[in-house]
Tab-separated table of C-alpha atoms in Angstrom:
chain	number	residue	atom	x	y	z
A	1197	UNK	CA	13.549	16.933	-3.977
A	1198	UNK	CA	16.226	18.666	-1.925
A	1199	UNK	CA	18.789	15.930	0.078
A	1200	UNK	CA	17.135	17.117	3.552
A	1201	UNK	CA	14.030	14.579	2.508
A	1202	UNK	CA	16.669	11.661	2.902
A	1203	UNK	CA	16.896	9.910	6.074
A	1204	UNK	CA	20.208	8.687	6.569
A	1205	UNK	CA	20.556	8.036	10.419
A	1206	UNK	CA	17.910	4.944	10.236
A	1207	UNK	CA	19.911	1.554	9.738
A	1208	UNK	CA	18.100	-0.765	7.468
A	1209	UNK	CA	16.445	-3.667	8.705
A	1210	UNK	CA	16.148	-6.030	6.266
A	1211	UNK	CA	12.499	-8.399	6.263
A	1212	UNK	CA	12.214	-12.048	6.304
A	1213	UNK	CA	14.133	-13.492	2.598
A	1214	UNK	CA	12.385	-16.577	1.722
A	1215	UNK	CA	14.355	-18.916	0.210
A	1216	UNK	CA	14.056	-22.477	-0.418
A	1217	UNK	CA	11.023	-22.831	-1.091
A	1218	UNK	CA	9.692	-20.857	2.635
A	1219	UNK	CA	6.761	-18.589	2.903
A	1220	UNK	CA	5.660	-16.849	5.762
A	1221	UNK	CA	1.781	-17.448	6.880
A	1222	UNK	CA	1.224	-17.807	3.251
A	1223	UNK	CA	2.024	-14.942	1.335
A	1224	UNK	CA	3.383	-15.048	-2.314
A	1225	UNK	CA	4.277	-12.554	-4.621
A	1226	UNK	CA	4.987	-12.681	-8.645
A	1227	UNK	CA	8.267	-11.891	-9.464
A	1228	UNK	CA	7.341	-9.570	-12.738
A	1229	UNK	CA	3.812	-7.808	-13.759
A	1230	UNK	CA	1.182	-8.108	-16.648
A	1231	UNK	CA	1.862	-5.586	-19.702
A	1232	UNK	CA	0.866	-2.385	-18.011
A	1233	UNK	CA	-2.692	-1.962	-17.514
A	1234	UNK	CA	-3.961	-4.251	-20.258
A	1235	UNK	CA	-7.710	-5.684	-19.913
A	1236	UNK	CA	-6.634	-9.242	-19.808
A	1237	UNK	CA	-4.753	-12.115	-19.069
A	1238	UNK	CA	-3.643	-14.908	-20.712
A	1239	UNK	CA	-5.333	-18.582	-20.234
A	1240	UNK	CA	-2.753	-19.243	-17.202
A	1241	UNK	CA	-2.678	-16.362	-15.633
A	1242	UNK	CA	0.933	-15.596	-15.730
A	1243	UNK	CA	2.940	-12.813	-15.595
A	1244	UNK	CA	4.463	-10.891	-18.436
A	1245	UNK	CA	7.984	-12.732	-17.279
A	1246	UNK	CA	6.336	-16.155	-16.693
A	1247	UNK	CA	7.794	-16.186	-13.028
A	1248	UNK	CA	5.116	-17.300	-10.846
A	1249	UNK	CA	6.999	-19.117	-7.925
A	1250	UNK	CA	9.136	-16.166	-6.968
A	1251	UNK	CA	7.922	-15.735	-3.135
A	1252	UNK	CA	7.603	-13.168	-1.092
A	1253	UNK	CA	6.679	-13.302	2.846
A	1254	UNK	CA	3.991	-11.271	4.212
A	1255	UNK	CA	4.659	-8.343	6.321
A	1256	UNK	CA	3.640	-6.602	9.024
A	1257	UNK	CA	0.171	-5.138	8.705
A	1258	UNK	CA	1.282	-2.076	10.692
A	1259	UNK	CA	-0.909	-0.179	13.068
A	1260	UNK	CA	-3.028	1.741	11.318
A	1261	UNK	CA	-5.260	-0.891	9.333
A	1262	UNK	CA	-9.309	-0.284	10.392
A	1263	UNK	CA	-12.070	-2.571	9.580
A	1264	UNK	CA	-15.008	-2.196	7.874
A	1265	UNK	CA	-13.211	-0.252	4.725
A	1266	UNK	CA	-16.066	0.570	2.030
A	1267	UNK	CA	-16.065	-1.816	-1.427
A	1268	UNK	CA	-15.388	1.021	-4.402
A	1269	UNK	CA	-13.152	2.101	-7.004
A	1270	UNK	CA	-12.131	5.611	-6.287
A	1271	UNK	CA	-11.236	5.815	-2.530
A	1272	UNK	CA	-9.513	9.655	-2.924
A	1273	UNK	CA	-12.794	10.951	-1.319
A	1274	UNK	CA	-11.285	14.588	-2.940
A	1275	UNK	CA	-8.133	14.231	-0.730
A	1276	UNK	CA	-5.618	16.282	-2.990
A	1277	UNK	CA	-2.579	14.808	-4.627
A	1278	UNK	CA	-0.518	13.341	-7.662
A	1279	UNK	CA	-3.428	10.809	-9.219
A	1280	UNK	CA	-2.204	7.004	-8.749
A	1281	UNK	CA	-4.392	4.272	-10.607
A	1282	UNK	CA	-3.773	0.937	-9.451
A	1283	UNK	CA	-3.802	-2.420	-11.319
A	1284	UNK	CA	-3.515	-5.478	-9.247
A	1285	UNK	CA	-3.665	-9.175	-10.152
A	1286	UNK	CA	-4.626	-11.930	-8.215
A	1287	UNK	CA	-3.100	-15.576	-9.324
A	1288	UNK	CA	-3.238	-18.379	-7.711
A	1289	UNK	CA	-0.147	-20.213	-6.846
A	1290	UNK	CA	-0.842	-23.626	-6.167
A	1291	UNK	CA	-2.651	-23.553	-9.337
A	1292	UNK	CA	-0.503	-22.944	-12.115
A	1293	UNK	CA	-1.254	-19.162	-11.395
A	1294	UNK	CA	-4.613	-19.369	-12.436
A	1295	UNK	CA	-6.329	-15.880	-11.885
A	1296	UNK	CA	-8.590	-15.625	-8.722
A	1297	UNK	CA	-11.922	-14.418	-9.285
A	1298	UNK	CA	-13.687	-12.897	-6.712
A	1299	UNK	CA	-10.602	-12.157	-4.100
A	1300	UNK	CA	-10.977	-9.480	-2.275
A	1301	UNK	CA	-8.280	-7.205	-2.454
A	1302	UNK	CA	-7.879	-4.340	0.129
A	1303	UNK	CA	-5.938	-1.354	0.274
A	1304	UNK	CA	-5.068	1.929	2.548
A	1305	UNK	CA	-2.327	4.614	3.009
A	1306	UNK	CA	-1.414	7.665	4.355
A	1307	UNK	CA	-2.503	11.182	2.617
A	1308	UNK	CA	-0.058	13.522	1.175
A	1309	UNK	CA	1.297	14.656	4.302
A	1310	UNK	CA	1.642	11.370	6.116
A	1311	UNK	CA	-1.477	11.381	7.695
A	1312	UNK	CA	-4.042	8.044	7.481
A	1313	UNK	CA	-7.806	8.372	8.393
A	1314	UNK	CA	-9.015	7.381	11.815
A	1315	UNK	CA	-6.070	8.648	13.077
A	1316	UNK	CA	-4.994	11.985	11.508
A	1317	UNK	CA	-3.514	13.222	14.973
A	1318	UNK	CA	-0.133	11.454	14.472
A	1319	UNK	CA	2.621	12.975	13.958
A	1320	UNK	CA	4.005	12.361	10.546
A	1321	UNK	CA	7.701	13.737	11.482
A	1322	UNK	CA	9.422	16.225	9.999
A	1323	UNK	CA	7.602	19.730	9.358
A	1324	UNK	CA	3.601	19.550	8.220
A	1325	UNK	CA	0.309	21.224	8.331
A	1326	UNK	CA	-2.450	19.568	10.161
A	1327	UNK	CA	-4.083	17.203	8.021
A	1328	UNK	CA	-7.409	19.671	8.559
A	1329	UNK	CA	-5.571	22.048	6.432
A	1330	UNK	CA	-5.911	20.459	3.117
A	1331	UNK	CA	-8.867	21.619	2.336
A	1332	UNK	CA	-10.922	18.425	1.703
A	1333	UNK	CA	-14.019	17.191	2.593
A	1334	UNK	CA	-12.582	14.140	3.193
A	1335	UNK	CA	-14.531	11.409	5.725
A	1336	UNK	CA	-11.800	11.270	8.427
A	1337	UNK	CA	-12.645	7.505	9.178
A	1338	UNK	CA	-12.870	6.195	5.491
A	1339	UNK	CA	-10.487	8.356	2.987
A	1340	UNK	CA	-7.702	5.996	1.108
A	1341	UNK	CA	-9.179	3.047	2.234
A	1342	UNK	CA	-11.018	0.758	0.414
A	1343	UNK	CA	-11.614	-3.023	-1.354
A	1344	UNK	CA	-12.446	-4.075	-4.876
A	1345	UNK	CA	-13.365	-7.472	-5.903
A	1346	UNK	CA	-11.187	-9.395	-8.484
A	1347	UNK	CA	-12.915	-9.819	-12.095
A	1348	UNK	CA	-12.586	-12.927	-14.015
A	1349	UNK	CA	-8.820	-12.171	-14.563
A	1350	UNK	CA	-8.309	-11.815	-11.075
A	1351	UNK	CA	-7.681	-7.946	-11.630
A	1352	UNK	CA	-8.677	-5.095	-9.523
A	1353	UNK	CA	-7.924	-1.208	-10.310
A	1354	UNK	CA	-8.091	1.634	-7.891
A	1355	UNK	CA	-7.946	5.357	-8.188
A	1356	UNK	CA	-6.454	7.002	-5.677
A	1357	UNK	CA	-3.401	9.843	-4.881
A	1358	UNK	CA	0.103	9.006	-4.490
A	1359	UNK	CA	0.999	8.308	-0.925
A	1360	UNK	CA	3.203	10.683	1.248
A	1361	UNK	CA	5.654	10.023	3.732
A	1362	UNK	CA	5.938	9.641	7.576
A	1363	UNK	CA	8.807	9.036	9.766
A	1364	UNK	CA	10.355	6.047	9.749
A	1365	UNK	CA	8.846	4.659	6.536
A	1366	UNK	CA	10.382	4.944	2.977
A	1367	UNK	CA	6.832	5.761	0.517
A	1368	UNK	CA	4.031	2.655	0.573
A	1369	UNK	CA	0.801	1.286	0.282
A	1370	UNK	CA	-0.839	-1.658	2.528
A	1371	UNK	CA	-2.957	-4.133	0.999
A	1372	UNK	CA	-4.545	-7.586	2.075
A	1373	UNK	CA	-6.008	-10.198	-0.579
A	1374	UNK	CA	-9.492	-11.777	1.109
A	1375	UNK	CA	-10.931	-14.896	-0.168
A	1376	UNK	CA	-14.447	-16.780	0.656
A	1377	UNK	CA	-16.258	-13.637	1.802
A	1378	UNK	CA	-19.118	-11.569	0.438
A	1379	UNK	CA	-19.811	-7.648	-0.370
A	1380	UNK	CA	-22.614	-6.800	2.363
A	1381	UNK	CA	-23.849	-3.384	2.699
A	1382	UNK	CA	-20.924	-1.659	0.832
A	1383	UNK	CA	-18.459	-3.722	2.911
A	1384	UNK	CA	-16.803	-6.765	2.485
A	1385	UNK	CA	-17.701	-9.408	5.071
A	1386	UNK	CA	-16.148	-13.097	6.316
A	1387	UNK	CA	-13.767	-14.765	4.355
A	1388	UNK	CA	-10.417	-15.750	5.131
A	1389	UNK	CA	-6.886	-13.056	4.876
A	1390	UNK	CA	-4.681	-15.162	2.642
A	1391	UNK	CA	-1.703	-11.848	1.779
A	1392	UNK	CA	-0.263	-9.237	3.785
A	1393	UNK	CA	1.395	-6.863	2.199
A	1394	UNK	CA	2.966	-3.637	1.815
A	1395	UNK	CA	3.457	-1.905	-2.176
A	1396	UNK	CA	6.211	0.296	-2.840
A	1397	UNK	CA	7.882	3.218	-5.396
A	1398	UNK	CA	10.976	3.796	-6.552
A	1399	UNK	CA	12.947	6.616	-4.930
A	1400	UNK	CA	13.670	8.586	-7.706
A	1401	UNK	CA	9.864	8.894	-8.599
A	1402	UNK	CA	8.904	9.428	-5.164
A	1403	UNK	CA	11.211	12.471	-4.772
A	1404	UNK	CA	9.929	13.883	-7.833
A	1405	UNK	CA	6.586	13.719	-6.454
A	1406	UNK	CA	7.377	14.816	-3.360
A	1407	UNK	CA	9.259	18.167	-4.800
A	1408	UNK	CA	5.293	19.220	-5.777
A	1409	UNK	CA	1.925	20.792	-4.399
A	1410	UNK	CA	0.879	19.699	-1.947
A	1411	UNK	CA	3.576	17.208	-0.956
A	1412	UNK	CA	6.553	19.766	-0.696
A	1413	UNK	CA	4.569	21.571	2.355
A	1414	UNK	CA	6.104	18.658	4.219
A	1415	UNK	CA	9.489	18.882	4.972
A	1416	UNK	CA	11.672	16.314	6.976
A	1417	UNK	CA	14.028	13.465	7.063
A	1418	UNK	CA	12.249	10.429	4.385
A	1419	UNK	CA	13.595	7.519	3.901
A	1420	UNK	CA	14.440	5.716	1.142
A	1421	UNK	CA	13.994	2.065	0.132
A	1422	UNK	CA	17.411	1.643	1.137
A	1423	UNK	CA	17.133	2.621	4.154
A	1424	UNK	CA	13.464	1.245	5.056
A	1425	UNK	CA	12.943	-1.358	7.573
A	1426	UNK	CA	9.824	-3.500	6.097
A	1427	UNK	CA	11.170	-3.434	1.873
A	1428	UNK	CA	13.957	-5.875	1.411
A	1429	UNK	CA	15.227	-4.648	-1.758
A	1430	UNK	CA	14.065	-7.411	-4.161
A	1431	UNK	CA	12.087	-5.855	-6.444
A	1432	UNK	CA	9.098	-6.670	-7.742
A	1433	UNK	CA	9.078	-9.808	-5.437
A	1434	UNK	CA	9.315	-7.709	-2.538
A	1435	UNK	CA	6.383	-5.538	-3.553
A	1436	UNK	CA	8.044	-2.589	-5.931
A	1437	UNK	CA	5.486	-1.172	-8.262
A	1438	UNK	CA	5.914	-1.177	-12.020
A	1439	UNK	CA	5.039	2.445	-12.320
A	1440	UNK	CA	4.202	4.365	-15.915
A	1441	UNK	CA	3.934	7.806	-16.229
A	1442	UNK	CA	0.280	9.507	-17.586
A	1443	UNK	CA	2.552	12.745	-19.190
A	1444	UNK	CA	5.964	11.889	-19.169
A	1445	UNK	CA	6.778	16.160	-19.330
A	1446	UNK	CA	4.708	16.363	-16.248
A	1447	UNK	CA	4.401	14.148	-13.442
A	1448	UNK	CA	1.900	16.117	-11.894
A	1449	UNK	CA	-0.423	14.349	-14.076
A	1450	UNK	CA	-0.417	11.080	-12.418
A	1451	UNK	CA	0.718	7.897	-12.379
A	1452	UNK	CA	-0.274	4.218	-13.526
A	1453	UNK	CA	0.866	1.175	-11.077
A	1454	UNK	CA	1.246	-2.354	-11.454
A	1455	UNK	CA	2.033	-5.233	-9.694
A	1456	UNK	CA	1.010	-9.083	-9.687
A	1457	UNK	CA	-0.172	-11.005	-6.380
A	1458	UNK	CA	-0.149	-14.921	-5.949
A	1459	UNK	CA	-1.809	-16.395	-3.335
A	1460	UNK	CA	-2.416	-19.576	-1.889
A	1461	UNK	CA	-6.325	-19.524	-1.205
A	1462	UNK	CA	-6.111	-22.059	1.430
A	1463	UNK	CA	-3.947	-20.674	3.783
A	1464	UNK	CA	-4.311	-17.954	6.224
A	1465	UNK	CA	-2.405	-14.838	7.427
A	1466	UNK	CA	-2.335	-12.839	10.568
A	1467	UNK	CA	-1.051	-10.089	9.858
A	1468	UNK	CA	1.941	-10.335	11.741
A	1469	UNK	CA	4.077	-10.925	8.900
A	1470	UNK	CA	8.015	-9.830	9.382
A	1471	UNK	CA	9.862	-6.565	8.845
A	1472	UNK	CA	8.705	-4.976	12.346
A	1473	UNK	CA	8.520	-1.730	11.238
A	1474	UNK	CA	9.650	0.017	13.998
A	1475	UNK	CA	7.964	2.818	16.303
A	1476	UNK	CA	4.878	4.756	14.769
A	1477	UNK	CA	5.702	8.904	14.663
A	1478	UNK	CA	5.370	9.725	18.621
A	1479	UNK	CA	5.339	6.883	19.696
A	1480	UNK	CA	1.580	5.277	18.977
A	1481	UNK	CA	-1.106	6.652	16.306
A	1482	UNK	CA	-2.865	8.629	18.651
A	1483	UNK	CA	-5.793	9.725	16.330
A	1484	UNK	CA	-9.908	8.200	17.248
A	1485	UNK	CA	-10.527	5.109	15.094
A	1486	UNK	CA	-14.399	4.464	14.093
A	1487	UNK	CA	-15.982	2.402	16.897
A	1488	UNK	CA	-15.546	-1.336	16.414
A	1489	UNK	CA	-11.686	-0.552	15.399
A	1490	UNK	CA	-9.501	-2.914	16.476
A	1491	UNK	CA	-7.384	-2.062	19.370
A	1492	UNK	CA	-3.359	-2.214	19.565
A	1493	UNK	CA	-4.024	-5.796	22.194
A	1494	UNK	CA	-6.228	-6.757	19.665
A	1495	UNK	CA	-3.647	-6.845	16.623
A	1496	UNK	CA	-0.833	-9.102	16.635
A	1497	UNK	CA	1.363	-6.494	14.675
A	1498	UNK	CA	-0.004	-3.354	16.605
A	1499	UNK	CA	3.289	-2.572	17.879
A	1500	UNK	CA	4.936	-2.657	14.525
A	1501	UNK	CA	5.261	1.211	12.440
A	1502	UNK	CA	2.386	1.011	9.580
């Protein structure tokens, strides 16, 4: 990707490092994955490294989270881009890592062009076609959102399309982990938020992605990790994918990401998390959420860039 993509004017912020033991409202995070994208785990749960108790704080769940996201696999809904599938693993962390059956674990994130359903009027920055453009038949409301329910090894997997890029934010995915609720009506209801998060790629994979169809028809300032606000540059621990190329010749073909979760099931989180994220792209997501969204005086972290 050419050097105009890099955003060097925005200082980094760095989130909330928990040391000693601390944990904001909750969260954890496995320092280290499982062997890419095998079936299962072993008896304990633990990662590939053995490094459970490496924590992580939650972050900020950013404005553009919606309720009412549909429970499924596949949540492209034929919005075009480099295919991502993506392995996550629930453990629990009070319990030896133990893998969490049943959690709930939620995901969204912008399109290829920055844009995120319910609200693909803002801005991205930079230079980029209306999201209508694409081509899709996309729901406006629902695409690249979505939950999947944790199998007896506490995995989920979703298929979806590498994220683009907005301004301020360096390339990521959300996600939440939900325990003690129950798939109703293709939606997962009740329960208690125990993990918010945000996932992210490495910069040198992220360009390369972004130098294709249909990415490259946006054009702008994007940040790096170094430079991001919410990622606090420690690693895996700090939410950094393990990612594994489909066709190493030809990245075009997709990409396979990893990452372990640990959670404590007991405790819950807001949303708030740390990391503040800064301002949204013009100032406030100015696209129509469903009805029954929550509104920015409703979220605690409304404020804070997605």
């Amino acid at each position: 990707m050419t050097g105009n993509h890099r955003n060097s004017s925005i200082t980094r912020r760095r989130a909330l490092v928990v040391t000693g033991g601390t944990v904001a409202a909750g969260g954890f995070a496995v320092a280290g994955y499982q062997s890419a994208f095998a079936d299962a785990t072993d008896s304990t749960g633990a990662t590939a490294t053995g490094a459970c108790m490496t924590l992580m704080s939650s972050v900020t769940e950013g404005p553009y989270y919606l309720d009412g996201a549909l429970v499924r696999k596949d949540i492209t809904e034929g919005k075009s881009g480099v295919p991502l599938t993506l392995r996550l693993t629930v453990v629990d962390a009070t319990d030896g890592c133990t893998p969490v059956k049943g959690a709930a674990v939620e995901i969204w994130h912008c399109d290829a062009w920055g844009y995120y359903s319910g609200y693909t009027t803002a801005n991205p920055g930079g230079s980029a076609p209306a999201e209508s453009e694409d081509g899709s038949t996309a729901n406006d409301n629902t695409y690249l959102r979505g939950y999947q329910i944790a199998n007896a090894n506490g995995v989920v997997k979703f298929e979806t399309i590498f994220p683009g890029w907005y301004t301020p934010r360096t390339c990521h995915i959300h996600v939440k982990v939900h325990t003690g609720g129950e798939k109703e009506d293709g939606t997962y209801e009740g329960g208690t938020v125990n993990y918010t998060g945000q996932l992210f790629f490495d910069d040198t994979i992220a360009e390369e992605i972004f130098a294709l169809e249909p990415y490259s028809r946006h054009s702008g300032s994007y940040t790096t990790l170094d430079d991001d606000m919410v990622y606090d540059g420690g690693g895996a621990s700090s939410g950094l994918l393990t990612l594994k190329a489909v066709h190493k010749a030809d990245p075009s073909k997709g990409y396979k990401g990893s990452l372990s979760l640990a959670i404590d099931p007991d405790a819950e989180n807001t949303g708030a998390g740390s990391g503040g994220g800064g301002t949204p792209p013009s100032g406030a997501p100015s696209g129509e959420p469903p009805s029954g969204a929550p509104s920015e005086s409703a979220s605690p972290s409304a404020s804070a860039s997605s």
